[in-house]
PDB file of C-alpha atoms and ligand atoms in Angstrom:
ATOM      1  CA  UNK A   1     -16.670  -9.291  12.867  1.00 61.00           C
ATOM      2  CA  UNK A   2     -14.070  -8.020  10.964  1.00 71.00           C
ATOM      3  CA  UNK A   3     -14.189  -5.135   8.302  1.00 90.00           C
ATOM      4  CA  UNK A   4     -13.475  -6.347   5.056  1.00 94.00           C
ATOM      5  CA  UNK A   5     -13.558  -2.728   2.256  1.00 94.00           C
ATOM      6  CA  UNK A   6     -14.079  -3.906  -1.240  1.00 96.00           C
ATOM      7  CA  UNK A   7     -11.225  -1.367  -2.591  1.00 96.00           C
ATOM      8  CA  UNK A   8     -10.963  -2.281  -6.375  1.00 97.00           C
ATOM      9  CA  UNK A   9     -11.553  -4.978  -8.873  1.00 97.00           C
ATOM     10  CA  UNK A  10      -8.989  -7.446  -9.995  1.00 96.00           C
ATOM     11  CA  UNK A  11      -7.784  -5.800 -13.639  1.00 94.00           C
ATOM     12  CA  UNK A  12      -8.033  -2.431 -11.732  1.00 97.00           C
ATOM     13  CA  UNK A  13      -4.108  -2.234 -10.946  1.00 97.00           C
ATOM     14  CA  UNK A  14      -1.899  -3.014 -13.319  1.00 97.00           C
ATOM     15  CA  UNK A  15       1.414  -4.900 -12.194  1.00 97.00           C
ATOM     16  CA  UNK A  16       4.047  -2.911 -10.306  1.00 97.00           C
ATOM     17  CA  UNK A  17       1.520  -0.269 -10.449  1.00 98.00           C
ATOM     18  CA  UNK A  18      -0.505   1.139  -7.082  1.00 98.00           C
ATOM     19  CA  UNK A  19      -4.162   2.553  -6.770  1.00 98.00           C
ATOM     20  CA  UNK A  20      -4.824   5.522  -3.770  1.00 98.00           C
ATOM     21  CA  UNK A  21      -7.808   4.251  -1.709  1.00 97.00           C
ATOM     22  CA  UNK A  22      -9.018   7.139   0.201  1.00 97.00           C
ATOM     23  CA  UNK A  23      -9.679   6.954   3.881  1.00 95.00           C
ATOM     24  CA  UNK A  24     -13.424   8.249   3.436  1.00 93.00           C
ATOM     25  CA  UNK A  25     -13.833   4.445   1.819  1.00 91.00           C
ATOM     26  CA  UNK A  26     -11.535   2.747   4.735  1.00 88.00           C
ATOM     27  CA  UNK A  27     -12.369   4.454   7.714  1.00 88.00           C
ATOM     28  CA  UNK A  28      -8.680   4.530   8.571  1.00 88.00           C
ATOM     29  CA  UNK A  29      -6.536   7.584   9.680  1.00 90.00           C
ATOM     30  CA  UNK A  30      -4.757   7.596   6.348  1.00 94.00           C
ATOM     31  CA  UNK A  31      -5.475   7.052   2.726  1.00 97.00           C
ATOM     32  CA  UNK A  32      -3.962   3.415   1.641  1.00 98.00           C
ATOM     33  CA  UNK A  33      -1.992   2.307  -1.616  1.00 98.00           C
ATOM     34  CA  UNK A  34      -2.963  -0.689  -2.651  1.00 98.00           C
ATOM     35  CA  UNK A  35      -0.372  -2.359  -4.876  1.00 98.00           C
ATOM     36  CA  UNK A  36       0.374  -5.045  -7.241  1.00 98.00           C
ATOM     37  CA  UNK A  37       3.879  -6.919  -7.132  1.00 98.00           C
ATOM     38  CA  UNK A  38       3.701 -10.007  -9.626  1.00 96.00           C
ATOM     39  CA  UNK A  39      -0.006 -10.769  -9.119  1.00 95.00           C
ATOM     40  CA  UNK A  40       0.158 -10.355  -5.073  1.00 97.00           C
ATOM     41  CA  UNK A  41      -1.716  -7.575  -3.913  1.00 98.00           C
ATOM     42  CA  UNK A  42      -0.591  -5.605  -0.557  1.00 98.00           C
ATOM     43  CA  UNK A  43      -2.200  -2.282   1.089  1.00 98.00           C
ATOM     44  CA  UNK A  44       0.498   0.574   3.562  1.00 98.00           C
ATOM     45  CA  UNK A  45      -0.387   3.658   4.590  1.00 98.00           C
ATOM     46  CA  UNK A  46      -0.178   5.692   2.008  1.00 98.00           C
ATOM     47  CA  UNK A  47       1.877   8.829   3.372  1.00 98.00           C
ATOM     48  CA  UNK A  48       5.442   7.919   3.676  1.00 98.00           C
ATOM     49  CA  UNK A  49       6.977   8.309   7.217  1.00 97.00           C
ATOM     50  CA  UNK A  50       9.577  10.948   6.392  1.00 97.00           C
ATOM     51  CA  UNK A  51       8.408  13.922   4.647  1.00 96.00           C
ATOM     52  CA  UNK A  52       4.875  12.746   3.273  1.00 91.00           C
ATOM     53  CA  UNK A  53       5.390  11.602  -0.051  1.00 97.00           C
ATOM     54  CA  UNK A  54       2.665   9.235  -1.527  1.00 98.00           C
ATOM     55  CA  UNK A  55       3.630   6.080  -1.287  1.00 98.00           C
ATOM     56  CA  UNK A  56       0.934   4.607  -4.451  1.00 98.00           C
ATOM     57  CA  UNK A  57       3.293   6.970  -6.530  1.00 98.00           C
ATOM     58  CA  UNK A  58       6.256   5.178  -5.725  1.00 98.00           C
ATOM     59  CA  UNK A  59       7.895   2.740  -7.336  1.00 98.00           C
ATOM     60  CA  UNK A  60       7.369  -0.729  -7.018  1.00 98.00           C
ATOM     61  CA  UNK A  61       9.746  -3.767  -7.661  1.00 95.00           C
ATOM     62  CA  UNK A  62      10.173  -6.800  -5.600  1.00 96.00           C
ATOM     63  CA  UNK A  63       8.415  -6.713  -2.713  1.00 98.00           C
ATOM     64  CA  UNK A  64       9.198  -3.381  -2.465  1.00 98.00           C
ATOM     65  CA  UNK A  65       7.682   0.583  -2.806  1.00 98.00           C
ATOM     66  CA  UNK A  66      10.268   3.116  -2.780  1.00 98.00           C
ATOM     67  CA  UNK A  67       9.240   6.539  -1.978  1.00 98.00           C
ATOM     68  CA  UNK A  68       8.952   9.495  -5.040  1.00 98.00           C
ATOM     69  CA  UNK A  69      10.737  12.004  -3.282  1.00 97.00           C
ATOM     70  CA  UNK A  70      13.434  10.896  -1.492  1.00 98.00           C
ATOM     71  CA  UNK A  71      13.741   6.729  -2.347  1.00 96.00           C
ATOM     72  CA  UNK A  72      12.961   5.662   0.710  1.00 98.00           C
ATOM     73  CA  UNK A  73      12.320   1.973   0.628  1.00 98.00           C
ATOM     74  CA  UNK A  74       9.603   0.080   2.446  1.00 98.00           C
ATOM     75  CA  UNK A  75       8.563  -4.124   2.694  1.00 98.00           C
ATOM     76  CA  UNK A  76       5.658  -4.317   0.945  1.00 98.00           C
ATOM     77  CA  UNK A  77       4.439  -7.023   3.113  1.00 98.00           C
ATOM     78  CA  UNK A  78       5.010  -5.579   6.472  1.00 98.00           C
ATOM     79  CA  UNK A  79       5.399  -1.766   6.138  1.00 98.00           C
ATOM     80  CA  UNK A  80       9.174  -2.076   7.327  1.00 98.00           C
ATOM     81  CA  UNK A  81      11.324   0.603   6.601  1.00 98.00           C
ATOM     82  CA  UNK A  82      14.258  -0.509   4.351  1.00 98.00           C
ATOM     83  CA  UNK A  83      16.076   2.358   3.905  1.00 97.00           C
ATOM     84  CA  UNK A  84      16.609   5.828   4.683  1.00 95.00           C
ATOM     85  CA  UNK A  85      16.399   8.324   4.272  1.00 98.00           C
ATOM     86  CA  UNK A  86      12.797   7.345   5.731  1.00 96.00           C
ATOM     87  CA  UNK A  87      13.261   5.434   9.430  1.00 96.00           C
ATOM     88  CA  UNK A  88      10.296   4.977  10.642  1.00 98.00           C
ATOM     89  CA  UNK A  89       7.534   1.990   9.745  1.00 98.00           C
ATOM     90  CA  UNK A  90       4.564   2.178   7.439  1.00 98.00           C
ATOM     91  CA  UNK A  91       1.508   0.263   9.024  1.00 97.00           C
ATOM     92  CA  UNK A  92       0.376  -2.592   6.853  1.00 98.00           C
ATOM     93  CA  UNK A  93      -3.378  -4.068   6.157  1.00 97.00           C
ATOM     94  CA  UNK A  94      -4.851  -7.138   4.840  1.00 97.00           C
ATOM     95  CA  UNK A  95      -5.515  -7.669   1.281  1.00 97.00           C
ATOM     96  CA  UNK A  96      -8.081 -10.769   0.721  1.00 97.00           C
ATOM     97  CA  UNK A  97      -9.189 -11.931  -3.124  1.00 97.00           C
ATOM     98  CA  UNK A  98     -12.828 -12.800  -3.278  1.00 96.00           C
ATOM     99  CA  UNK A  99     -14.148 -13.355  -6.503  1.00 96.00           C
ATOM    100  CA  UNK A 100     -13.074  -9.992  -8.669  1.00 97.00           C
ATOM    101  CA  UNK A 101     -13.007  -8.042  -6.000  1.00 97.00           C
ATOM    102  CA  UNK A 102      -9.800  -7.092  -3.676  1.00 98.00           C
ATOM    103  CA  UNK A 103     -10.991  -6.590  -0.387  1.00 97.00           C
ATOM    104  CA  UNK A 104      -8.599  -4.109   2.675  1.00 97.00           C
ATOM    105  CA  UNK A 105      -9.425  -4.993   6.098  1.00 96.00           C
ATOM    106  CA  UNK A 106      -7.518  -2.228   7.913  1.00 92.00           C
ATOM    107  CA  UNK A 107      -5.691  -3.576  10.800  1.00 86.00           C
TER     108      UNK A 107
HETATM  109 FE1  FES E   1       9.521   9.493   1.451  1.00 69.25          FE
HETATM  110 FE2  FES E   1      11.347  11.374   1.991  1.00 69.25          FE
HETATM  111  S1  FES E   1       9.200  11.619   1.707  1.00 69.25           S
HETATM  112  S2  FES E   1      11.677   9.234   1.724  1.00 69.25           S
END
């Protein structure tokens, strides 16, 4: 059966804005962001692939986080790496809706 981590509530990230879920909750080998793009909700890994910025402090606009420190840019949906300087992939997770809750099953 597959792992499904209640993570947060619906109401508990704002729009464009991205919550830090800490590994000790996902049993995953990083932290996750967990986002909010337009009422879609999508989970990376949270460190970014080039010099290990958090991603959930990034900034977040169409589909897309770009990195604090250095504006790397990643696909919110997959974890592809859009632009440098970062040039390596993010991995992504499922985000489920059930009821209030937003659920992370770590892939
Ligand atoms: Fe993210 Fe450099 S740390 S682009």
């Amino acid at each position: 059966m597959v792992e499904r981590i209640p993570a947060a509530k619906l109401g508990d990230i704002p729009d464009g804005e991205a919550i830090l879920v800490p590994r000790s909750l996902t049993g995953t080998i990083d932290d996750i962001a967990l986002f909010q793009d337009g009422g879609e909700y999508f989970a990376l890994d949270n460190t970014c692939s080039h010099e290990l910025a958090s991603l959930s402090e990034g900034w977040i606009e169409d589909g897309v986080v770009e990195c604090p420190l250095h504006t790397g840019r990643f696909c919110l949906r997959d974890g592809k790496v859009l632009s440098a300087p970062a040039d390596t992939d993010v991995a992504a997770h499922t985000v489920e809706v059930d009821g209030d809750d937003i659920l992370i099953v770590p892939n």
